[in-house]
Short mmCIF file of C-alpha atoms in Angstrom, two decimals:
data_model
loop_
_atom_site.label_atom_id
_atom_site.label_comp_id
_atom_site.label_asym_id
_atom_site.label_seq_id
_atom_site.Cartn_x
_atom_site.Cartn_y
_atom_site.Cartn_z
CA MET A 81 6.84 15.58 -32.08
CA ASP A 82 9.45 12.71 -31.93
CA LYS A 83 8.32 10.41 -28.76
CA LYS A 84 10.91 11.04 -25.67
CA MET A 85 9.41 8.31 -24.22
CA PHE A 86 7.06 5.30 -24.57
CA CYS A 87 5.34 3.51 -21.62
CA TYR A 88 1.39 2.72 -20.76
CA GLN A 89 1.57 0.42 -17.65
CA CYS A 90 -0.76 1.89 -15.56
CA GLN A 91 -3.76 3.09 -15.24
CA GLU A 92 -2.85 7.18 -15.36
CA THR A 93 -0.84 7.08 -18.36
CA ALA A 94 -1.76 9.83 -20.43
CA GLY A 95 -4.88 9.99 -22.49
CA CYS A 96 -5.65 6.82 -21.68
CA LYS A 97 -2.43 6.34 -24.48
CA GLY A 98 0.54 6.77 -23.42
CA CYS A 99 3.20 8.61 -21.80
CA THR A 100 5.46 10.04 -24.25
CA MET A 101 6.96 13.13 -23.37
CA VAL A 102 7.48 12.17 -18.96
CA GLY A 103 5.48 10.14 -16.87
CA VAL A 104 2.27 10.90 -14.79
CA CYS A 105 4.10 9.26 -12.35
CA GLY A 106 6.80 11.72 -12.89
CA LYS A 107 8.76 9.17 -14.36
CA GLU A 108 11.53 11.01 -16.62
CA PRO A 109 12.14 10.37 -20.34
CA ASP A 110 15.60 9.16 -19.28
CA VAL A 111 14.06 6.72 -16.64
CA ALA A 112 11.84 5.58 -18.49
CA ALA A 113 14.97 3.94 -20.93
CA MET A 114 16.81 2.74 -18.10
CA GLN A 115 13.55 1.22 -17.16
CA ASP A 116 12.77 -0.18 -20.24
CA LEU A 117 16.75 -1.75 -20.56
CA LEU A 118 16.54 -3.11 -17.26
CA VAL A 119 13.78 -4.85 -19.00
CA TYR A 120 14.89 -5.99 -22.01
CA VAL A 121 17.75 -7.29 -20.20
CA THR A 122 16.55 -8.99 -17.30
CA ARG A 123 13.98 -10.94 -20.62
CA GLY A 124 17.40 -11.70 -21.51
CA ILE A 125 18.83 -13.37 -18.65
CA SER A 126 15.27 -15.25 -18.42
CA ALA A 127 16.01 -16.53 -21.77
CA VAL A 128 19.76 -18.13 -20.76
CA THR A 129 18.33 -19.47 -17.53
CA SER A 130 15.74 -21.16 -19.47
CA ALA A 131 18.30 -22.42 -21.56
CA LEU A 132 19.83 -24.07 -18.63
CA ARG A 133 17.08 -25.52 -17.75
CA LYS A 134 16.68 -27.56 -20.98
CA GLU A 135 20.03 -28.67 -20.76
CA GLY A 136 19.14 -30.04 -17.64
CA LYS A 137 21.35 -27.31 -15.35
CA SER A 138 19.86 -26.13 -12.27
CA VAL A 139 19.62 -22.20 -11.31
CA ALA A 140 20.57 -20.86 -8.32
CA PRO A 141 18.30 -19.20 -6.07
CA GLU A 142 19.82 -15.85 -5.87
CA ILE A 143 19.73 -15.71 -9.74
CA ASN A 144 15.85 -15.79 -9.19
CA HIS A 145 15.96 -13.20 -6.63
CA LEU A 146 17.65 -11.37 -8.78
CA ILE A 147 15.18 -11.67 -11.72
CA THR A 148 12.45 -11.06 -9.45
CA PHE A 149 13.64 -7.89 -8.33
CA ASN A 150 14.30 -6.11 -11.48
CA LEU A 151 11.34 -7.03 -12.23
CA PHE A 152 10.16 -5.08 -9.00
CA THR A 153 11.92 -2.25 -9.60
CA THR A 154 10.63 -1.26 -12.82
CA ILE A 155 6.51 -1.41 -11.15
CA THR A 156 4.93 2.24 -11.39
CA ASN A 157 6.17 4.36 -8.64
CA ALA A 158 9.13 1.87 -7.60
CA ASN A 159 12.30 3.77 -8.52
CA PHE A 160 13.13 7.09 -10.16
CA ASP A 161 16.60 7.13 -8.82
CA LYS A 162 18.44 6.27 -12.35
CA GLU A 163 21.91 5.06 -11.06
CA SER A 164 20.13 3.04 -8.77
CA ILE A 165 18.60 1.01 -11.97
CA LYS A 166 21.61 1.38 -14.54
CA ALA A 167 23.25 -0.60 -11.36
CA ARG A 168 20.94 -2.96 -11.66
CA VAL A 169 21.34 -3.61 -15.31
CA ARG A 170 25.15 -3.77 -14.63
CA VAL A 171 24.35 -6.66 -12.12
CA THR A 172 22.17 -8.44 -14.47
CA LEU A 173 24.93 -8.29 -17.23
CA ASP A 174 27.35 -9.56 -15.23
CA ALA A 175 24.86 -12.40 -13.86
CA LYS A 176 24.08 -13.40 -17.30
CA GLU A 177 27.50 -13.85 -18.71
CA LYS A 178 28.62 -16.16 -16.10
CA LEU A 179 25.09 -18.15 -16.76
CA LEU A 180 26.29 -18.21 -20.65
CA SER A 181 29.65 -19.85 -20.24
CA GLN A 182 27.85 -22.79 -18.56
CA LEU A 183 25.67 -23.14 -21.57
CA ASN A 184 26.48 -26.65 -24.49
CA SER A 185 25.33 -24.05 -27.31
CA THR A 186 24.14 -20.22 -27.83
CA LYS A 187 22.93 -20.41 -31.45
CA ASP A 188 19.69 -20.37 -30.52
CA LEU A 189 19.33 -17.12 -28.44
CA PRO A 190 17.83 -13.97 -28.91
CA GLU A 191 20.06 -10.68 -29.20
CA ALA A 192 18.29 -9.74 -25.29
CA ALA A 193 20.44 -12.49 -24.67
CA LEU A 194 23.83 -12.26 -26.17
CA TRP A 195 23.90 -8.70 -25.49
CA ASP A 196 27.19 -7.96 -23.53
CA GLY A 197 26.24 -4.32 -22.39
CA SER A 198 28.66 -2.75 -25.09
CA GLY A 199 27.74 0.98 -26.76
CA ASP A 200 25.90 3.65 -25.66
CA TRP A 201 22.97 2.38 -23.23
CA GLU A 202 20.35 4.84 -24.04
CA ALA A 203 20.29 4.48 -27.65
CA LYS A 204 20.22 0.61 -27.20
CA ALA A 205 17.16 1.31 -25.27
CA LYS A 206 15.60 3.28 -27.39
CA THR A 207 15.40 0.48 -29.64
CA VAL A 208 14.07 -2.54 -26.90
CA GLY A 209 10.98 -0.55 -25.43
CA VAL A 210 7.60 -0.87 -25.56
CA LEU A 211 6.99 0.39 -29.47
CA SER A 212 9.71 -2.15 -30.31
CA THR A 213 7.41 -5.26 -31.14
CA GLU A 214 5.90 -3.55 -34.14
CA ASN A 215 2.64 -6.23 -34.35
CA GLU A 216 -0.32 -4.92 -32.09
CA ASP A 217 -1.53 -7.62 -31.60
CA VAL A 218 1.68 -9.45 -30.41
CA ARG A 219 3.02 -6.47 -28.62
CA SER A 220 -0.76 -6.00 -26.70
CA LEU A 221 -0.14 -9.74 -25.44
CA ARG A 222 3.45 -9.74 -24.99
CA GLU A 223 3.29 -6.22 -22.51
CA LEU A 224 -0.11 -8.41 -20.94
CA ILE A 225 1.81 -10.76 -19.59
CA THR A 226 5.91 -9.33 -19.08
CA TYR A 227 2.80 -6.73 -16.33
CA GLY A 228 1.02 -9.80 -15.63
CA VAL A 229 4.55 -11.42 -14.53
CA LYS A 230 5.94 -8.52 -13.55
CA GLY A 231 2.70 -8.16 -10.14
CA LEU A 232 3.93 -11.71 -10.11
CA SER A 233 7.02 -11.10 -9.46
CA ALA A 234 6.04 -8.34 -6.07
CA TYR A 235 4.44 -10.98 -4.52
CA SER A 236 7.34 -13.47 -5.05
CA LYS A 237 9.98 -11.05 -3.63
CA HIS A 238 7.77 -10.54 -0.17
CA ALA A 239 7.17 -13.90 0.59
CA ASN A 240 11.88 -14.23 -0.65
CA ALA A 241 11.83 -11.39 1.82
CA LEU A 242 9.95 -13.85 4.27
CA LEU A 243 12.11 -17.05 3.40
CA HIS A 244 9.42 -18.63 1.58
CA ASP A 245 10.48 -19.25 -2.35
CA ASP A 246 8.78 -21.47 -5.05
CA GLU A 247 10.99 -22.34 -7.78
CA ASP A 248 8.18 -23.32 -10.19
CA VAL A 249 7.06 -19.38 -10.14
CA ASP A 250 10.57 -18.98 -10.76
CA ILE A 251 10.59 -20.87 -13.27
CA PHE A 252 7.83 -20.26 -15.38
CA ILE A 253 8.14 -15.64 -14.87
CA GLN A 254 11.69 -16.59 -16.60
CA ARG A 255 10.17 -19.18 -18.73
CA ALA A 256 7.18 -16.28 -19.80
CA LEU A 257 9.92 -13.59 -19.85
CA ALA A 258 12.18 -15.36 -22.49
CA ALA A 259 8.62 -16.15 -24.81
CA THR A 260 8.13 -12.63 -25.49
CA LEU A 261 11.01 -12.42 -27.23
CA ASP A 262 10.08 -15.24 -29.19
CA ASP A 263 9.17 -14.25 -33.17
CA SER A 264 7.66 -17.16 -33.25
CA LEU A 265 4.67 -17.58 -31.38
CA SER A 266 1.62 -17.17 -32.75
CA ILE A 267 -1.57 -15.26 -31.19
CA ASP A 268 -2.97 -17.96 -29.77
CA GLU A 269 0.22 -19.14 -28.02
CA LEU A 270 0.72 -15.78 -26.88
CA VAL A 271 -3.20 -15.83 -25.15
CA ALA A 272 -2.66 -19.73 -23.39
CA LEU A 273 0.35 -18.22 -21.87
CA THR A 274 -1.78 -15.23 -21.12
CA LEU A 275 -3.99 -17.89 -19.04
CA GLU A 276 -1.25 -19.72 -18.00
CA THR A 277 0.15 -16.90 -16.53
CA GLY A 278 -3.29 -16.08 -14.57
CA LYS A 279 -2.04 -19.81 -13.12
CA TYR A 280 1.27 -18.55 -11.55
CA GLY A 281 -0.41 -16.10 -10.20
CA VAL A 282 -2.64 -17.75 -8.00
CA SER A 283 0.90 -20.18 -6.93
CA GLY A 284 2.43 -16.54 -6.15
CA MET A 285 -0.40 -15.35 -4.60
CA ALA A 286 -0.43 -18.46 -1.97
CA LEU A 287 3.33 -18.46 -1.36
CA LEU A 288 3.06 -14.58 -0.22
CA ASP A 289 -0.16 -16.00 1.91
CA LYS A 290 1.98 -18.90 3.61
CA ALA A 291 5.03 -16.47 4.27
CA ASN A 292 2.56 -13.98 5.74
CA THR A 293 0.38 -16.30 7.74
CA ASP A 294 3.45 -18.72 9.16
CA ALA A 295 5.85 -15.69 10.49
CA TYR A 296 2.88 -13.16 11.69
CA GLY A 297 -0.09 -15.80 12.10
CA ASN A 298 -3.49 -15.11 10.79
CA PRO A 299 -4.95 -11.49 9.69
CA GLU A 300 -8.26 -11.38 12.29
CA ILE A 301 -10.65 -8.63 12.78
CA THR A 302 -8.80 -5.68 14.24
CA LYS A 303 -9.51 -1.91 15.19
CA VAL A 304 -7.40 0.48 14.12
CA ASN A 305 -6.20 3.73 15.53
CA ILE A 306 -6.41 6.44 12.59
CA GLY A 307 -5.10 8.99 15.21
CA VAL A 308 -2.13 10.09 16.68
CA GLY A 309 0.21 9.89 19.83
CA LYS A 310 2.40 12.68 21.34
CA ASN A 311 5.58 11.36 20.03
CA PRO A 312 7.90 11.15 17.53
CA GLY A 313 7.17 8.48 14.55
CA ILE A 314 8.18 7.37 11.69
CA LEU A 315 5.89 6.23 9.29
CA VAL A 316 5.76 3.20 6.82
CA SER A 317 4.59 2.84 3.63
CA GLY A 318 4.14 0.39 0.84
CA HIS A 319 3.65 -3.84 1.34
CA ASP A 320 7.13 -5.30 2.94
CA LEU A 321 5.90 -6.67 6.15
CA ARG A 322 9.47 -7.83 6.94
CA ASP A 323 10.97 -4.40 7.22
CA LEU A 324 8.58 -3.33 9.07
CA GLU A 325 8.95 -5.84 11.83
CA MET A 326 12.75 -4.98 11.68
CA LEU A 327 11.41 -1.08 11.94
CA LEU A 328 9.62 -1.88 15.01
CA GLU A 329 11.99 -4.20 16.39
CA GLN A 330 14.84 -1.47 16.85
CA THR A 331 12.31 1.64 17.91
CA GLN A 332 11.68 -0.34 21.35
CA GLY A 333 12.61 1.98 23.49
CA THR A 334 13.47 4.93 22.05
CA GLY A 335 11.03 6.62 22.65
CA VAL A 336 9.55 6.68 18.59
CA ASP A 337 6.54 5.56 17.42
CA VAL A 338 5.36 3.59 14.18
CA TYR A 339 2.66 4.19 12.01
CA THR A 340 1.59 2.62 8.22
CA HIS A 341 0.86 4.75 5.83
CA SER A 342 -2.04 3.12 2.73
CA GLU A 343 -0.96 -0.17 1.41
CA MET A 344 1.48 -0.89 4.84
CA LEU A 345 -2.70 -0.84 6.88
CA PRO A 346 -3.03 -4.14 7.06
CA ALA A 347 0.26 -4.96 9.04
CA HIS A 348 -1.79 -4.06 12.34
CA TYR A 349 -4.46 -7.45 11.56
CA TYR A 350 -1.49 -9.64 12.29
CA PRO A 351 -1.16 -10.92 15.73
CA ALA A 352 2.45 -10.28 16.05
CA PHE A 353 2.68 -6.89 15.31
CA LYS A 354 0.38 -7.20 18.12
CA LYS A 355 2.80 -6.73 20.82
CA TYR A 356 5.09 -3.89 20.08
CA PRO A 357 3.70 -1.35 22.24
CA ASN A 358 4.87 1.60 19.96
CA PHE A 359 2.84 0.81 16.66
CA ILE A 360 0.95 3.55 16.95
CA GLY A 361 -2.10 3.26 14.38
CA ASN A 362 -2.42 4.56 10.33
CA TYR A 363 -2.39 7.91 9.64
CA GLY A 364 -3.39 9.24 5.93
CA ASN A 365 -5.41 7.16 3.02
CA ALA A 366 -4.28 6.39 0.06
CA TRP A 367 -0.72 6.47 -1.56
CA TRP A 368 -1.81 9.23 -3.68
CA LYS A 369 -2.32 11.53 -1.80
CA GLN A 370 0.82 11.41 0.39
CA LYS A 371 1.69 14.77 -0.35
CA GLU A 372 0.06 16.81 1.89
CA GLU A 373 -0.11 14.17 4.23
CA PHE A 374 4.27 12.79 3.87
CA GLU A 375 3.98 17.00 5.27
CA ALA A 376 1.59 16.77 8.09
CA PHE A 377 3.29 13.67 9.57
CA ASN A 378 6.75 15.77 10.34
CA GLY A 379 9.34 12.77 10.96
CA PRO A 380 10.11 10.45 8.79
CA ILE A 381 8.49 7.72 5.93
CA LEU A 382 10.53 4.85 5.10
CA MET A 383 8.95 3.98 1.73
CA THR A 384 9.34 -0.55 1.62
CA THR A 385 7.38 -0.24 -1.97
CA ASN A 386 5.73 1.32 -4.24
CA CYS A 387 3.55 3.84 -4.86
CA ILE A 388 6.62 6.16 -4.74
CA VAL A 389 4.93 10.47 -5.50
CA PRO A 390 7.70 12.41 -6.02
CA PRO A 391 8.38 14.59 -3.40
CA LYS A 392 8.04 17.79 -2.26
CA ASP A 393 11.04 19.74 -0.71
CA SER A 394 9.88 20.80 2.55
CA TYR A 395 9.58 16.70 3.39
CA LYS A 396 12.26 15.39 0.95
CA ASP A 397 15.16 15.35 3.47
CA ARG A 398 12.94 12.62 5.27
CA LEU A 399 11.61 10.23 2.79
CA TYR A 400 13.74 6.68 3.30
CA THR A 401 13.45 4.55 0.30
CA THR A 402 14.29 0.36 0.41
CA GLY A 403 14.48 -2.96 -1.45
CA ALA A 404 12.86 -2.03 -4.91
CA THR A 405 12.67 1.14 -4.61
CA GLY A 406 14.95 4.54 -5.17
CA TYR A 407 14.44 8.38 -5.42
CA PRO A 408 17.60 10.17 -5.97
CA GLY A 409 18.31 12.61 -3.24
CA CYS A 410 16.93 10.33 -0.37
CA LYS A 411 18.03 7.99 1.63
CA TYR A 412 18.64 4.52 1.07
CA ILE A 413 18.53 2.22 3.02
CA PRO A 414 21.05 -1.04 2.24
CA GLY A 415 19.93 -4.96 2.52
CA GLU A 416 19.86 -8.42 1.23
CA ILE A 417 17.62 -11.24 1.94
CA GLY A 418 17.65 -12.83 4.55
CA GLU A 419 19.67 -9.93 5.97
CA LYS A 420 18.90 -7.72 9.01
CA LYS A 421 18.55 -3.88 7.55
CA ASP A 422 19.93 -1.60 10.50
CA PHE A 423 17.28 1.43 10.80
CA SER A 424 19.46 3.21 13.15
CA ALA A 425 19.63 6.71 10.55
CA ILE A 426 15.94 6.86 10.52
CA ILE A 427 15.68 6.10 14.35
CA GLU A 428 17.95 9.13 15.03
CA HIS A 429 16.03 11.27 12.60
CA ALA A 430 12.55 10.97 13.93
CA LYS A 431 13.56 11.56 17.36
CA LYS A 432 14.75 15.16 16.17
CA CYS A 433 11.02 15.82 14.70
CA ALA A 434 7.44 16.99 15.97
CA PRO A 435 5.36 14.53 16.65
CA PRO A 436 2.64 14.42 14.07
CA THR A 437 0.16 16.38 12.91
CA GLU A 438 -3.29 15.24 13.96
CA ILE A 439 -5.37 14.29 10.68
CA GLU A 440 -7.97 12.56 11.42
CA LYS A 441 -9.66 10.06 14.70
CA GLY A 442 -11.50 7.11 15.24
CA GLU A 443 -11.04 3.85 14.08
CA ILE A 444 -11.65 1.83 10.88
CA ILE A 445 -12.32 -1.87 11.14
CA GLY A 446 -10.22 -4.46 8.76
CA GLY A 447 -9.14 -8.25 9.50
CA PHE A 448 -10.55 -10.19 7.02
CA ALA A 449 -8.40 -12.80 5.59
CA HIS A 450 -9.98 -15.95 4.69
CA ALA A 451 -9.06 -17.53 8.06
CA GLN A 452 -10.59 -14.91 9.69
CA VAL A 453 -14.04 -15.41 6.82
CA PHE A 454 -13.66 -19.12 7.16
CA ALA A 455 -14.19 -18.66 11.67
CA LEU A 456 -17.12 -16.64 10.32
CA ALA A 457 -18.22 -19.02 7.60
CA ASP A 458 -21.58 -20.33 9.51
CA LYS A 459 -22.61 -17.00 10.08
CA VAL A 460 -22.25 -15.30 6.75
CA VAL A 461 -23.84 -18.83 5.55
CA ASP A 462 -27.22 -17.79 7.89
CA ALA A 463 -27.27 -14.51 6.62
CA VAL A 464 -27.13 -15.51 2.91
CA LYS A 465 -29.72 -18.34 3.52
CA SER A 466 -31.71 -16.14 5.09
CA GLY A 467 -31.83 -13.45 2.94
CA ALA A 468 -30.57 -11.14 4.90
CA ILE A 469 -27.17 -11.20 2.79
CA LYS A 470 -28.05 -10.99 -1.20
CA LYS A 471 -24.94 -10.23 -2.99
CA PHE A 472 -21.00 -9.58 -2.29
CA VAL A 473 -19.55 -7.09 -4.24
CA VAL A 474 -15.51 -7.99 -4.59
CA MET A 475 -14.09 -3.89 -4.99
CA GLY A 476 -10.81 -5.30 -4.48
CA GLY A 477 -7.84 -3.15 -6.51
CA CYS A 478 -6.10 0.19 -6.68
CA ASP A 479 -7.16 3.66 -5.60
CA GLY A 480 -5.82 6.41 -7.99
CA ARG A 481 -5.63 10.53 -8.39
CA MET A 482 -8.29 10.82 -10.91
CA LYS A 483 -11.66 12.46 -10.66
CA SER A 484 -13.82 9.12 -12.26
CA ARG A 485 -12.60 7.66 -9.61
CA ASP A 486 -15.19 9.18 -7.41
CA TYR A 487 -17.05 7.01 -8.82
CA TYR A 488 -16.23 3.43 -6.40
CA THR A 489 -17.56 6.49 -3.56
CA GLU A 490 -20.78 6.78 -5.00
CA PHE A 491 -21.40 3.35 -5.60
CA ALA A 492 -20.62 1.65 -2.20
CA LYS A 493 -23.20 4.05 -1.21
CA ALA A 494 -24.81 3.52 -3.20
CA LEU A 495 -25.45 0.16 -2.86
CA PRO A 496 -28.22 -2.09 -1.82
CA LYS A 497 -28.76 -2.24 1.97
CA ASP A 498 -28.18 -6.21 1.81
CA THR A 499 -24.85 -6.04 0.26
CA VAL A 500 -21.55 -6.47 1.39
CA ILE A 501 -18.25 -5.40 0.08
CA LEU A 502 -15.43 -7.66 -0.22
CA THR A 503 -12.18 -5.89 -0.69
CA ALA A 504 -7.80 -5.96 -0.44
CA GLY A 505 -5.93 -3.11 -1.86
CA CYS A 506 -5.73 0.11 -0.90
CA ALA A 507 -9.21 1.22 -3.13
CA LYS A 508 -10.22 0.13 0.05
CA TYR A 509 -9.94 3.79 0.95
CA ARG A 510 -12.65 5.42 -1.52
CA TYR A 511 -15.03 3.78 0.99
CA ASN A 512 -13.47 2.39 3.98
CA LYS A 513 -14.20 5.45 6.45
CA LEU A 514 -17.71 5.25 5.13
CA ASN A 515 -20.36 4.37 7.79
CA LEU A 516 -22.00 2.01 5.89
CA GLY A 517 -23.00 -0.21 8.63
CA ASP A 518 -23.29 -3.76 9.08
CA ILE A 519 -25.53 -7.02 8.49
CA GLY A 520 -26.37 -8.74 11.92
CA GLY A 521 -22.94 -7.63 12.80
CA ILE A 522 -21.01 -8.84 9.60
CA PRO A 523 -19.74 -5.34 8.55
CA ARG A 524 -20.72 -4.35 5.64
CA VAL A 525 -16.68 -3.60 3.98
CA LEU A 526 -15.29 -6.71 5.18
CA ASP A 527 -11.04 -5.75 4.36
CA ALA A 528 -8.87 -8.37 3.31
CA GLY A 529 -5.67 -6.76 3.52
CA GLN A 530 -3.22 -5.43 0.76
CA CYS A 531 -3.76 -5.66 -2.31
CA ASN A 532 -1.01 -9.37 -1.87
CA ASP A 533 -4.36 -10.65 0.05
CA SER A 534 -6.39 -10.76 -2.93
CA TYR A 535 -5.84 -13.82 -2.84
CA SER A 536 -8.46 -14.02 0.58
CA LEU A 537 -11.07 -12.41 -2.26
CA ALA A 538 -10.22 -15.21 -4.38
CA VAL A 539 -10.06 -17.82 -1.37
CA ILE A 540 -13.76 -17.18 0.32
CA ALA A 541 -15.22 -17.23 -3.14
CA LEU A 542 -13.92 -20.87 -3.91
CA LYS A 543 -14.26 -21.75 0.02
CA LEU A 544 -18.46 -20.36 -0.62
CA LYS A 545 -18.60 -22.06 -3.99
CA GLU A 546 -18.37 -25.29 -2.40
CA ILE A 547 -20.58 -24.48 1.11
CA PHE A 548 -23.16 -23.49 -1.48
CA GLY A 549 -22.32 -27.38 -3.42
CA LEU A 550 -22.23 -25.42 -7.28
CA ASP A 551 -20.88 -26.61 -9.93
CA ASP A 552 -19.76 -22.74 -11.27
CA ILE A 553 -17.80 -20.07 -9.30
CA ASN A 554 -19.98 -17.90 -11.20
CA ASP A 555 -22.87 -19.31 -9.63
CA LEU A 556 -22.52 -17.15 -6.93
CA PRO A 557 -24.10 -13.82 -5.24
CA ILE A 558 -20.55 -12.30 -6.05
CA VAL A 559 -20.37 -9.53 -8.18
CA TYR A 560 -16.72 -7.94 -9.28
CA ASN A 561 -16.50 -4.31 -9.90
CA ILE A 562 -12.64 -4.13 -9.42
CA ALA A 563 -10.60 -0.37 -9.58
CA TRP A 564 -6.57 -1.18 -11.50
CA TYR A 565 -3.70 1.17 -11.55
CA GLU A 566 -0.21 -0.53 -12.07
CA GLN A 567 0.94 -4.54 -12.48
CA LYS A 568 -0.16 -6.25 -9.18
CA ALA A 569 -3.68 -5.53 -9.93
CA VAL A 570 -2.93 -7.11 -13.42
CA ILE A 571 -1.91 -10.21 -11.88
CA VAL A 572 -5.03 -10.21 -9.83
CA LEU A 573 -7.34 -10.33 -12.53
CA LEU A 574 -5.21 -13.01 -14.74
CA ALA A 575 -5.56 -14.90 -11.47
CA LEU A 576 -9.47 -14.06 -11.56
CA LEU A 577 -9.95 -15.07 -15.19
CA TYR A 578 -7.50 -18.66 -14.41
CA LEU A 579 -9.99 -19.46 -11.80
CA GLY A 580 -12.76 -18.80 -14.22
CA VAL A 581 -14.56 -16.42 -13.29
CA LYS A 582 -16.46 -14.12 -16.14
CA ASN A 583 -17.64 -10.60 -16.44
CA ILE A 584 -15.87 -8.58 -13.93
CA HIS A 585 -15.99 -4.84 -14.31
CA LEU A 586 -13.02 -3.35 -13.87
CA GLY A 587 -12.45 0.17 -13.87
CA PRO A 588 -12.10 3.73 -14.16
CA THR A 589 -10.65 2.65 -17.43
CA LEU A 590 -10.06 -0.42 -19.45
CA PRO A 591 -5.74 -0.88 -19.55
CA ALA A 592 -4.18 1.34 -22.61
CA PHE A 593 -1.95 -2.07 -23.41
CA LEU A 594 -5.30 -3.90 -24.14
CA ASN A 595 -5.85 -3.17 -28.00
CA PRO A 596 -9.37 -3.94 -29.65
CA THR A 597 -8.11 -7.43 -30.70
CA VAL A 598 -7.26 -8.33 -27.51
CA THR A 599 -9.95 -6.53 -25.53
CA ASN A 600 -11.85 -8.43 -27.70
CA VAL A 601 -11.18 -12.17 -26.86
CA LEU A 602 -10.87 -11.17 -23.21
CA VAL A 603 -14.61 -9.92 -24.09
CA GLU A 604 -16.05 -12.78 -25.74
CA LYS A 605 -14.21 -15.61 -23.59
CA PHE A 606 -14.78 -13.61 -20.09
CA GLY A 607 -17.29 -11.11 -19.95
CA ILE A 608 -14.69 -8.63 -19.84
CA SER A 609 -16.08 -5.37 -19.73
CA GLY A 610 -15.78 -1.55 -18.28
CA VAL A 611 -17.63 0.50 -15.16
CA GLY A 612 -20.49 2.80 -16.54
CA THR A 613 -22.69 5.73 -14.37
CA VAL A 614 -23.04 4.23 -10.87
CA GLU A 615 -26.59 4.58 -11.64
CA ASP A 616 -26.73 2.11 -14.98
CA ASP A 617 -24.20 -0.08 -12.93
CA ILE A 618 -26.54 -0.47 -9.45
CA LYS A 619 -29.51 -1.65 -11.86
CA LEU A 620 -27.24 -3.81 -14.15
CA PHE A 621 -25.95 -5.75 -11.37
CA PHE A 622 -28.99 -5.90 -8.79
CA GLY A 623 -31.92 -4.46 -10.78
CA GLU A 624 -32.60 -1.93 -8.61
CA SER A 625 -31.40 1.97 -8.25
CA LYS A 626 -31.04 1.27 -4.44
#
């Protein structure tokens, strides 16, 4: 049977091999085709910007932002709206034509840089997707780089929204994308570029950390309500803190409460958001449970980034998108970087809705980003030196639908009582509501925040290395057992590899886009491996059953 599409960028891709008929995420083949075409033209414009820089010419920040926005649009579960993706292709082609006119010479540019948009776009898309690279080793490395750069673009986009830029990061993103069009590069050169992607991943995460903390302060230990109030509410999902800030400002005095969902939970940890009396708490769990939770919420939902699950008819009219997100039939709230978005439509909608239906009660604790952990450093170091804390386990990353992800809940339950979990990302919903207790007042789950806050986990590890006077980060009493789902997890992985971290366990399955050759490189150089059973992995990491 002919493939209608091919996509294997997420962990849940069909059969852990690739979606060929329709995306497990709900992406239809025609949408997949437009996403492939958008990636293609984004590679093309990146080849042009890279050529311009070689000629000593500058590239406007608006072009850098266009490229990162394009890549963010193609991240798993971000945008299902074919027409909005086509519009991004057209905008990119128009921008590219203007840039081409500035070049002294175009003779060495790849075909993607020169394509003018003529012909049937869906037919064109079939010739430029993942499988257009025939050599499997080259294809695997190109896609690994591309997915890493997609994750890096997400971090960069969030920083841009807060008016922070790092041109070196943008230059690298574009140089790396251009390199994926270069058939002359050897396997060794592509491997080197993969590791360089991790280097800029660290830079991108540092950029976003600075943008967030400059704007909202350093996260602090916070107890977050998971119950509900009596007023109508708006539920905010995704990662974009600037969108949340604008919404909170505009809901003051309206009688409408605001709740976070999934990856937006860590907004409660920032001091700047605590001044809003209608910022009530967090509603629900990880992204994949949204169908039942969005239905129960009763009010409108604002998706600021991924992850969208194709909505049920019962709440589709209450689902709003903004930024790089989109879903056909759902209302879109526009607004460019530096502009104030108008959320009046969603606020007026909320006023007509019933208050949220309560689905749980209580509180969860978080806010253990690097500044807060450093403030507790003496206490943590004393606990390590006394033997009260024997090991830390980094369990950051993503959650997902697969039954096999129950592994992470059972693994957390089975950890020795002298072990502390360091986490960031929605993987935490597998264990952050368990009663795992504390060690001398230090909670056994230290939540640093969003997947965007994974930088904190790296900074904490580096600080511990310094405190204990170690030469090698791998000599720390830290185990890495990371869950992954989409492309932001890929850049976190590459960043950790760049920092020298070895023996990372990645699950619940290894990425389908890693072919045997590339997998062997990662195993031999970095000790990457998958996960086993809970019992076997507890024995492997701790030499004991509990």
